[in-house]
Each structure stands twice: as structure tokens, then as C-alpha cells.
Amino acid sequence: AASDVYKRQVSELNPLKNRVTKPKNVMFSVTRSGSNYTVSSGSVFIFDVAQTNIGNHFNTSNGRFTAPVAGNYYFDFFSIYYGVYSNAWTSIRVNGNRASDQHFSPTTNAWANVSGHYMAYLSANEYVEVYNGGVSVQYHGATWSRFSGFLVG
């Protein structure tokens, strides 16, 4: 349950107060090559262009960021999409579990955007990814779509 996750995060965070945990300022910013692409329902976004990947902890083959050290991390996702969808959603996921969901159900064929943000305490080797749920959606790559994150401390 969400309250159990919160309690675990607080208990793990307390011993880390006043400790520097930013080796080499871990951060990444990735996008998708090309223009229009479809992400199937129940699939992870594969961001295949790393514009920044300090520490090389983002994997462009599987779309995952893996935390190198325990600490607080911030994540941001955005993309534009096109089409009419019922019950479309994206999620920033931690270890395959939904952590921050974004819902959209456009009723006209036009470009629109979806975005999400998430800040969490992660233990070393936990991973974060962006997931497409609900239905298959046509997104746009290049500068119109991005997933980024960094170690806060």
C-alpha cells in the first residue's frame, strides 16, 4: 500500500540526513529518435537517445534508470500525442510498480501533451521507467518527448 511505501521511505531517509550522496552528480535526460511512434498498451517507453547520461545509469535499450546509490531522486516526463483515446494513461514506475499516473482521454484528433513528475527515495539498484497503460497511443519523438531525472541528495 502507498502508506507502507511512505513509511519505508521515511525510515530509510532518516539515517541519511546531512550526508552527501551525489557522486558525480548522477543525472540523465533522454528522448526518442525520429518523429511519430506508437507505444502499445502495457509497454515501457524506450527512449533511445541519451542527451545527458552522467554516470551511465540510464539504459537506452530497456528504458530504465537504475539508481547507483540510495538517495532522493527527481524524475520528469513529457510527450505530445495525437489521436482520440478512451482511458489512456502513462505512469512513472518504480521497480515495475505505478508511482505517478497521468490520465488523458482526448475527444478530438489534435496534438496534445501529457506530463508527469515524481520525487522519491530510492535504494541502490531500484529502477524507474515510464509506462504506457490503457491503450496504444501515438506519441512524437525528438524534442517533443523527454524523460529525465537526477539525484537530489
Short mmCIF file of N, CA and C in Angstrom, two decimals:
data_model
loop_
_atom_site.label_atom_id
_atom_site.label_comp_id
_atom_site.label_asym_id
_atom_site.label_seq_id
_atom_site.Cartn_x
_atom_site.Cartn_y
_atom_site.Cartn_z
N ALA A 1 0.84 -1.18 0.00
CA ALA A 1 0.00 0.00 0.00
C ALA A 1 0.88 1.24 0.00
N ALA A 2 0.31 2.35 -0.43
CA ALA A 2 1.06 3.61 -0.53
C ALA A 2 1.59 4.05 0.83
N SER A 3 0.81 3.85 1.90
CA SER A 3 1.28 4.28 3.22
C SER A 3 2.49 3.45 3.67
N ASP A 4 2.54 2.17 3.29
CA ASP A 4 3.70 1.34 3.63
C ASP A 4 4.94 1.81 2.89
N VAL A 5 4.78 2.20 1.63
CA VAL A 5 5.91 2.72 0.86
C VAL A 5 6.42 4.00 1.50
N TYR A 6 5.51 4.88 1.88
CA TYR A 6 5.90 6.15 2.51
C TYR A 6 6.66 5.89 3.82
N LYS A 7 6.14 4.99 4.65
CA LYS A 7 6.81 4.67 5.92
C LYS A 7 8.20 4.12 5.68
N ARG A 8 8.36 3.26 4.67
CA ARG A 8 9.67 2.70 4.35
C ARG A 8 10.61 3.80 3.89
N GLN A 9 10.11 4.72 3.05
CA GLN A 9 10.95 5.80 2.56
C GLN A 9 11.42 6.71 3.70
N VAL A 10 10.52 7.03 4.63
CA VAL A 10 10.89 7.88 5.77
C VAL A 10 11.91 7.18 6.65
N SER A 11 11.69 5.89 6.93
CA SER A 11 12.62 5.17 7.81
C SER A 11 13.99 5.03 7.16
N GLU A 12 14.04 4.88 5.83
CA GLU A 12 15.33 4.78 5.15
C GLU A 12 16.01 6.13 4.99
N LEU A 13 15.23 7.20 4.95
CA LEU A 13 15.78 8.53 4.76
C LEU A 13 16.43 9.08 6.03
N ASN A 14 15.86 8.82 7.19
CA ASN A 14 16.36 9.38 8.45
C ASN A 14 17.86 9.18 8.66
N PRO A 15 18.42 7.99 8.45
CA PRO A 15 19.86 7.83 8.68
C PRO A 15 20.73 8.61 7.68
N LEU A 16 20.14 9.06 6.58
CA LEU A 16 20.91 9.74 5.54
C LEU A 16 20.95 11.26 5.70
N LYS A 17 20.31 11.81 6.71
CA LYS A 17 20.31 13.25 6.90
C LYS A 17 21.74 13.76 7.02
N ASN A 18 22.00 14.89 6.38
CA ASN A 18 23.30 15.56 6.41
C ASN A 18 24.43 14.74 5.79
N ARG A 19 24.13 13.81 4.93
CA ARG A 19 25.16 13.02 4.26
C ARG A 19 25.14 13.33 2.76
N VAL A 20 26.27 13.59 2.15
CA VAL A 20 26.35 13.85 0.72
C VAL A 20 26.29 12.52 -0.02
N THR A 21 25.35 12.43 -0.98
CA THR A 21 25.19 11.17 -1.72
C THR A 21 25.20 11.42 -3.23
N LYS A 22 25.85 12.48 -3.68
CA LYS A 22 25.81 12.83 -5.09
C LYS A 22 27.12 12.54 -5.81
N PRO A 23 27.53 11.29 -5.91
CA PRO A 23 28.76 11.02 -6.64
C PRO A 23 28.60 11.38 -8.12
N LYS A 24 29.45 12.28 -8.58
CA LYS A 24 29.45 12.72 -9.98
C LYS A 24 28.12 13.30 -10.43
N ASN A 25 27.28 13.77 -9.51
CA ASN A 25 26.01 14.42 -9.86
C ASN A 25 25.18 13.59 -10.85
N VAL A 26 24.83 12.38 -10.48
CA VAL A 26 24.07 11.46 -11.32
C VAL A 26 22.85 12.15 -11.91
N MET A 27 22.73 12.11 -13.25
CA MET A 27 21.54 12.65 -13.91
C MET A 27 21.46 12.13 -15.34
N PHE A 28 20.23 12.18 -15.88
CA PHE A 28 20.03 11.77 -17.27
C PHE A 28 18.92 12.60 -17.89
N SER A 29 18.96 12.72 -19.21
CA SER A 29 17.91 13.35 -19.99
C SER A 29 17.88 12.63 -21.33
N VAL A 30 16.77 11.94 -21.61
CA VAL A 30 16.69 11.09 -22.79
C VAL A 30 15.44 11.42 -23.59
N THR A 31 15.50 11.10 -24.87
CA THR A 31 14.38 11.32 -25.77
C THR A 31 14.27 10.13 -26.72
N ARG A 32 13.34 10.23 -27.64
CA ARG A 32 13.11 9.16 -28.62
C ARG A 32 13.52 9.67 -30.00
N SER A 33 14.29 8.87 -30.73
CA SER A 33 14.69 9.27 -32.07
C SER A 33 13.48 9.24 -33.00
N GLY A 34 13.57 10.00 -34.07
CA GLY A 34 12.50 10.00 -35.07
C GLY A 34 11.34 10.89 -34.68
N SER A 35 10.25 10.72 -35.41
CA SER A 35 9.07 11.55 -35.14
C SER A 35 7.96 10.70 -34.53
N ASN A 36 6.90 10.43 -35.26
CA ASN A 36 5.77 9.70 -34.69
C ASN A 36 6.13 8.24 -34.41
N TYR A 37 5.69 7.75 -33.26
CA TYR A 37 5.86 6.35 -32.92
C TYR A 37 4.72 5.95 -32.00
N THR A 38 4.39 4.67 -32.00
CA THR A 38 3.30 4.16 -31.17
C THR A 38 3.88 3.32 -30.03
N VAL A 39 3.35 3.56 -28.84
CA VAL A 39 3.70 2.73 -27.69
C VAL A 39 2.46 1.90 -27.37
N SER A 40 2.61 0.60 -27.41
CA SER A 40 1.49 -0.31 -27.15
C SER A 40 1.05 -0.24 -25.70
N SER A 41 -0.20 -0.59 -25.47
CA SER A 41 -0.71 -0.69 -24.12
C SER A 41 0.10 -1.72 -23.35
N GLY A 42 0.46 -1.38 -22.13
CA GLY A 42 1.21 -2.30 -21.30
C GLY A 42 2.69 -2.37 -21.64
N SER A 43 3.21 -1.30 -22.26
CA SER A 43 4.62 -1.29 -22.67
C SER A 43 5.38 -0.14 -22.03
N VAL A 44 6.67 -0.35 -21.90
CA VAL A 44 7.58 0.68 -21.39
C VAL A 44 8.02 1.55 -22.57
N PHE A 45 8.08 2.87 -22.36
CA PHE A 45 8.64 3.77 -23.35
C PHE A 45 10.13 3.45 -23.49
N ILE A 46 10.60 3.33 -24.73
CA ILE A 46 12.03 3.13 -24.96
C ILE A 46 12.59 4.44 -25.51
N PHE A 47 13.23 5.19 -24.62
CA PHE A 47 13.89 6.43 -25.00
C PHE A 47 15.30 6.03 -25.44
N ASP A 48 15.60 6.16 -26.73
CA ASP A 48 16.83 5.59 -27.28
C ASP A 48 17.94 6.61 -27.55
N VAL A 49 17.73 7.87 -27.19
CA VAL A 49 18.76 8.89 -27.38
C VAL A 49 19.04 9.54 -26.03
N ALA A 50 20.25 9.32 -25.52
CA ALA A 50 20.65 9.93 -24.25
C ALA A 50 21.38 11.24 -24.55
N GLN A 51 20.72 12.35 -24.26
CA GLN A 51 21.36 13.64 -24.46
C GLN A 51 22.29 13.96 -23.30
N THR A 52 21.96 13.48 -22.12
CA THR A 52 22.80 13.56 -20.93
C THR A 52 22.63 12.25 -20.19
N ASN A 53 23.73 11.66 -19.76
CA ASN A 53 23.65 10.41 -19.01
C ASN A 53 24.88 10.30 -18.10
N ILE A 54 24.98 11.23 -17.16
CA ILE A 54 26.13 11.28 -16.27
C ILE A 54 26.09 10.08 -15.33
N GLY A 55 27.10 9.26 -15.42
CA GLY A 55 27.17 8.02 -14.65
C GLY A 55 26.70 6.81 -15.44
N ASN A 56 26.07 7.03 -16.61
CA ASN A 56 25.57 5.94 -17.47
C ASN A 56 24.63 4.99 -16.74
N HIS A 57 23.70 5.57 -15.98
CA HIS A 57 22.75 4.74 -15.23
C HIS A 57 21.39 4.63 -15.93
N PHE A 58 21.24 5.31 -17.09
CA PHE A 58 20.04 5.12 -17.89
C PHE A 58 20.38 4.18 -19.04
N ASN A 59 19.54 3.17 -19.24
CA ASN A 59 19.75 2.17 -20.29
C ASN A 59 18.82 2.48 -21.46
N THR A 60 19.38 2.89 -22.60
CA THR A 60 18.57 3.24 -23.77
C THR A 60 17.99 2.00 -24.47
N SER A 61 18.39 0.81 -24.08
CA SER A 61 17.82 -0.41 -24.67
C SER A 61 16.53 -0.84 -24.00
N ASN A 62 16.44 -0.65 -22.68
CA ASN A 62 15.23 -1.10 -21.98
C ASN A 62 14.43 0.05 -21.36
N GLY A 63 14.90 1.30 -21.49
CA GLY A 63 14.15 2.46 -20.99
C GLY A 63 14.21 2.67 -19.50
N ARG A 64 15.19 2.07 -18.82
CA ARG A 64 15.25 2.13 -17.35
C ARG A 64 16.42 2.97 -16.84
N PHE A 65 16.12 3.70 -15.78
CA PHE A 65 17.16 4.33 -14.98
C PHE A 65 17.33 3.46 -13.74
N THR A 66 18.56 3.10 -13.41
CA THR A 66 18.84 2.31 -12.21
C THR A 66 19.64 3.17 -11.24
N ALA A 67 19.12 3.33 -10.03
CA ALA A 67 19.77 4.16 -9.02
C ALA A 67 21.11 3.55 -8.62
N PRO A 68 22.21 4.32 -8.73
CA PRO A 68 23.51 3.79 -8.34
C PRO A 68 23.74 3.81 -6.84
N VAL A 69 23.09 4.74 -6.15
CA VAL A 69 23.22 4.88 -4.70
C VAL A 69 21.86 5.18 -4.11
N ALA A 70 21.69 4.92 -2.83
CA ALA A 70 20.46 5.27 -2.13
C ALA A 70 20.40 6.79 -2.00
N GLY A 71 19.21 7.35 -2.16
CA GLY A 71 19.04 8.79 -2.02
C GLY A 71 17.72 9.25 -2.57
N ASN A 72 17.52 10.55 -2.54
CA ASN A 72 16.31 11.17 -3.08
C ASN A 72 16.55 11.53 -4.54
N TYR A 73 15.59 11.15 -5.39
CA TYR A 73 15.70 11.39 -6.83
C TYR A 73 14.46 12.13 -7.31
N TYR A 74 14.65 12.92 -8.36
CA TYR A 74 13.54 13.63 -9.01
C TYR A 74 13.46 13.16 -10.46
N PHE A 75 12.23 12.92 -10.94
CA PHE A 75 12.00 12.47 -12.31
C PHE A 75 10.93 13.33 -12.97
N ASP A 76 11.08 13.50 -14.27
CA ASP A 76 10.17 14.31 -15.06
C ASP A 76 9.95 13.62 -16.41
N PHE A 77 8.71 13.59 -16.87
CA PHE A 77 8.37 13.00 -18.17
C PHE A 77 7.38 13.91 -18.88
N PHE A 78 7.56 14.08 -20.20
CA PHE A 78 6.54 14.74 -21.00
C PHE A 78 6.60 14.23 -22.43
N SER A 79 5.47 14.31 -23.10
CA SER A 79 5.40 13.99 -24.53
C SER A 79 4.13 14.60 -25.10
N ILE A 80 4.18 14.83 -26.42
CA ILE A 80 2.93 15.15 -27.09
C ILE A 80 2.40 13.87 -27.72
N TYR A 81 1.10 13.82 -27.93
CA TYR A 81 0.46 12.65 -28.52
C TYR A 81 -0.61 13.14 -29.47
N TYR A 82 -1.08 12.23 -30.36
CA TYR A 82 -2.09 12.58 -31.33
C TYR A 82 -3.15 11.49 -31.37
N GLY A 83 -4.42 11.90 -31.41
CA GLY A 83 -5.49 10.93 -31.59
C GLY A 83 -6.58 11.04 -30.55
N VAL A 84 -7.61 10.23 -30.77
CA VAL A 84 -8.74 10.13 -29.86
C VAL A 84 -8.57 8.83 -29.08
N TYR A 85 -8.57 8.94 -27.76
CA TYR A 85 -8.36 7.77 -26.92
C TYR A 85 -9.34 7.79 -25.76
N SER A 86 -9.72 6.62 -25.32
CA SER A 86 -10.55 6.48 -24.14
C SER A 86 -9.72 5.78 -23.07
N ASN A 87 -9.58 6.42 -21.94
CA ASN A 87 -8.85 5.86 -20.81
C ASN A 87 -7.37 5.56 -21.10
N ALA A 88 -6.70 6.53 -21.71
CA ALA A 88 -5.26 6.41 -21.92
C ALA A 88 -4.55 6.93 -20.68
N TRP A 89 -3.39 6.35 -20.38
CA TRP A 89 -2.63 6.84 -19.24
C TRP A 89 -1.17 6.43 -19.35
N THR A 90 -0.33 7.23 -18.71
CA THR A 90 1.08 6.90 -18.57
C THR A 90 1.38 6.84 -17.08
N SER A 91 2.50 6.23 -16.77
CA SER A 91 2.88 6.11 -15.37
C SER A 91 4.40 6.12 -15.24
N ILE A 92 4.90 6.87 -14.29
CA ILE A 92 6.28 6.72 -13.89
C ILE A 92 6.26 5.58 -12.88
N ARG A 93 7.05 4.54 -13.15
CA ARG A 93 7.01 3.34 -12.32
C ARG A 93 8.35 3.12 -11.62
N VAL A 94 8.28 2.59 -10.41
CA VAL A 94 9.47 2.21 -9.66
C VAL A 94 9.43 0.70 -9.46
N ASN A 95 10.45 0.03 -9.96
CA ASN A 95 10.53 -1.44 -9.87
C ASN A 95 9.28 -2.11 -10.44
N GLY A 96 8.72 -1.53 -11.50
CA GLY A 96 7.54 -2.09 -12.15
C GLY A 96 6.23 -1.74 -11.50
N ASN A 97 6.24 -0.94 -10.43
CA ASN A 97 5.02 -0.55 -9.72
C ASN A 97 4.68 0.91 -10.01
N ARG A 98 3.39 1.16 -10.25
CA ARG A 98 2.94 2.52 -10.55
C ARG A 98 3.23 3.45 -9.38
N ALA A 99 3.84 4.61 -9.70
CA ALA A 99 4.19 5.58 -8.66
C ALA A 99 3.56 6.94 -8.92
N SER A 100 3.42 7.32 -10.19
CA SER A 100 2.85 8.62 -10.54
C SER A 100 2.13 8.47 -11.87
N ASP A 101 0.80 8.51 -11.85
CA ASP A 101 0.00 8.28 -13.05
C ASP A 101 -0.51 9.58 -13.66
N GLN A 102 -0.64 9.56 -14.99
CA GLN A 102 -1.18 10.68 -15.74
C GLN A 102 -2.25 10.14 -16.69
N HIS A 103 -3.48 10.61 -16.55
CA HIS A 103 -4.61 10.12 -17.34
C HIS A 103 -4.98 11.13 -18.42
N PHE A 104 -5.37 10.63 -19.60
CA PHE A 104 -5.88 11.52 -20.65
C PHE A 104 -6.86 10.78 -21.54
N SER A 105 -7.94 11.46 -21.93
CA SER A 105 -8.97 10.90 -22.81
C SER A 105 -9.43 11.97 -23.79
N PRO A 106 -8.57 12.31 -24.77
CA PRO A 106 -8.94 13.36 -25.73
C PRO A 106 -10.10 12.91 -26.62
N THR A 107 -10.91 13.88 -27.01
CA THR A 107 -12.08 13.57 -27.84
C THR A 107 -11.96 14.10 -29.27
N THR A 108 -10.85 14.74 -29.60
CA THR A 108 -10.62 15.23 -30.96
C THR A 108 -9.22 14.84 -31.43
N ASN A 109 -9.07 14.70 -32.74
CA ASN A 109 -7.76 14.42 -33.33
C ASN A 109 -6.95 15.70 -33.38
N ALA A 110 -6.07 15.85 -32.43
CA ALA A 110 -5.20 17.02 -32.37
C ALA A 110 -4.01 16.66 -31.49
N TRP A 111 -2.92 17.40 -31.68
CA TRP A 111 -1.77 17.18 -30.81
C TRP A 111 -2.06 17.77 -29.44
N ALA A 112 -1.73 17.03 -28.41
CA ALA A 112 -1.91 17.49 -27.03
C ALA A 112 -0.72 16.94 -26.24
N ASN A 113 -0.64 17.31 -24.97
CA ASN A 113 0.51 16.82 -24.20
C ASN A 113 0.09 16.10 -22.93
N VAL A 114 1.01 15.27 -22.46
CA VAL A 114 0.87 14.57 -21.20
C VAL A 114 2.22 14.73 -20.48
N SER A 115 2.16 14.91 -19.17
CA SER A 115 3.40 15.06 -18.42
C SER A 115 3.21 14.55 -17.00
N GLY A 116 4.32 14.21 -16.38
CA GLY A 116 4.27 13.74 -15.01
C GLY A 116 5.60 13.99 -14.33
N HIS A 117 5.56 14.07 -13.02
CA HIS A 117 6.74 14.34 -12.21
C HIS A 117 6.67 13.41 -10.99
N TYR A 118 7.83 13.07 -10.48
CA TYR A 118 7.85 12.19 -9.31
C TYR A 118 9.16 12.39 -8.56
N MET A 119 9.07 12.48 -7.25
CA MET A 119 10.25 12.56 -6.40
C MET A 119 10.13 11.46 -5.37
N ALA A 120 11.22 10.71 -5.19
CA ALA A 120 11.15 9.56 -4.28
C ALA A 120 12.52 9.22 -3.72
N TYR A 121 12.49 8.59 -2.59
CA TYR A 121 13.69 7.98 -2.05
C TYR A 121 13.83 6.62 -2.74
N LEU A 122 15.00 6.34 -3.31
CA LEU A 122 15.28 5.05 -3.92
C LEU A 122 16.46 4.40 -3.22
N SER A 123 16.41 3.12 -3.06
CA SER A 123 17.57 2.36 -2.60
C SER A 123 18.44 2.09 -3.81
N ALA A 124 19.72 1.82 -3.59
CA ALA A 124 20.61 1.46 -4.69
C ALA A 124 20.02 0.27 -5.45
N ASN A 125 20.10 0.33 -6.77
CA ASN A 125 19.66 -0.72 -7.71
C ASN A 125 18.15 -0.76 -7.95
N GLU A 126 17.38 0.14 -7.35
CA GLU A 126 15.97 0.23 -7.75
C GLU A 126 15.93 0.92 -9.10
N TYR A 127 14.90 0.63 -9.90
CA TYR A 127 14.84 1.23 -11.24
C TYR A 127 13.54 1.99 -11.46
N VAL A 128 13.62 2.94 -12.39
CA VAL A 128 12.49 3.81 -12.74
C VAL A 128 12.33 3.81 -14.25
N GLU A 129 11.07 3.78 -14.70
CA GLU A 129 10.76 3.77 -16.13
C GLU A 129 9.43 4.46 -16.36
N VAL A 130 9.14 4.79 -17.62
CA VAL A 130 7.84 5.37 -17.99
C VAL A 130 7.07 4.29 -18.73
N TYR A 131 5.82 4.13 -18.36
CA TYR A 131 4.96 3.04 -18.84
C TYR A 131 3.74 3.61 -19.52
N ASN A 132 3.30 2.97 -20.61
CA ASN A 132 2.07 3.35 -21.31
C ASN A 132 0.99 2.34 -20.98
N GLY A 133 -0.07 2.78 -20.32
CA GLY A 133 -1.16 1.87 -19.95
C GLY A 133 -2.43 2.22 -20.69
N GLY A 134 -3.46 1.46 -20.45
CA GLY A 134 -4.77 1.74 -21.04
C GLY A 134 -4.87 1.27 -22.47
N VAL A 135 -4.38 2.08 -23.42
CA VAL A 135 -4.49 1.78 -24.85
C VAL A 135 -3.18 2.14 -25.55
N SER A 136 -3.01 1.64 -26.77
CA SER A 136 -1.86 2.05 -27.59
C SER A 136 -2.04 3.52 -27.98
N VAL A 137 -0.94 4.28 -27.95
CA VAL A 137 -1.00 5.72 -28.20
C VAL A 137 0.10 6.12 -29.17
N GLN A 138 -0.24 7.06 -30.08
CA GLN A 138 0.76 7.62 -31.00
C GLN A 138 1.40 8.84 -30.34
N TYR A 139 2.70 8.76 -30.09
CA TYR A 139 3.47 9.85 -29.49
C TYR A 139 4.40 10.45 -30.53
N HIS A 140 5.06 11.52 -30.19
CA HIS A 140 6.02 12.16 -31.08
C HIS A 140 7.37 12.20 -30.38
N GLY A 141 8.43 11.85 -31.09
CA GLY A 141 9.76 11.81 -30.51
C GLY A 141 10.50 13.13 -30.64
N ALA A 142 11.82 13.04 -30.72
CA ALA A 142 12.73 14.18 -30.82
C ALA A 142 12.53 15.10 -29.62
N THR A 143 12.45 16.40 -29.85
CA THR A 143 12.33 17.36 -28.73
C THR A 143 10.92 17.41 -28.16
N TRP A 144 10.00 16.65 -28.70
CA TRP A 144 8.61 16.66 -28.24
C TRP A 144 8.34 15.62 -27.16
N SER A 145 9.36 14.88 -26.76
CA SER A 145 9.19 13.81 -25.79
C SER A 145 10.48 13.67 -24.99
N ARG A 146 10.37 13.59 -23.65
CA ARG A 146 11.59 13.52 -22.84
C ARG A 146 11.30 12.86 -21.48
N PHE A 147 12.29 12.14 -21.00
CA PHE A 147 12.29 11.56 -19.66
C PHE A 147 13.63 11.97 -19.05
N SER A 148 13.59 12.53 -17.86
CA SER A 148 14.83 12.98 -17.22
C SER A 148 14.74 12.76 -15.71
N GLY A 149 15.91 12.74 -15.09
CA GLY A 149 15.95 12.57 -13.65
C GLY A 149 17.33 12.87 -13.12
N PHE A 150 17.38 13.08 -11.81
CA PHE A 150 18.66 13.34 -11.17
C PHE A 150 18.60 13.03 -9.69
N LEU A 151 19.78 12.80 -9.14
CA LEU A 151 19.93 12.57 -7.71
C LEU A 151 19.90 13.91 -7.00
N VAL A 152 18.94 14.09 -6.11
CA VAL A 152 18.84 15.33 -5.34
C VAL A 152 19.86 15.29 -4.21
N GLY A 153 19.94 14.18 -3.54
CA GLY A 153 20.92 14.03 -2.46
C GLY A 153 20.46 13.05 -1.43
#
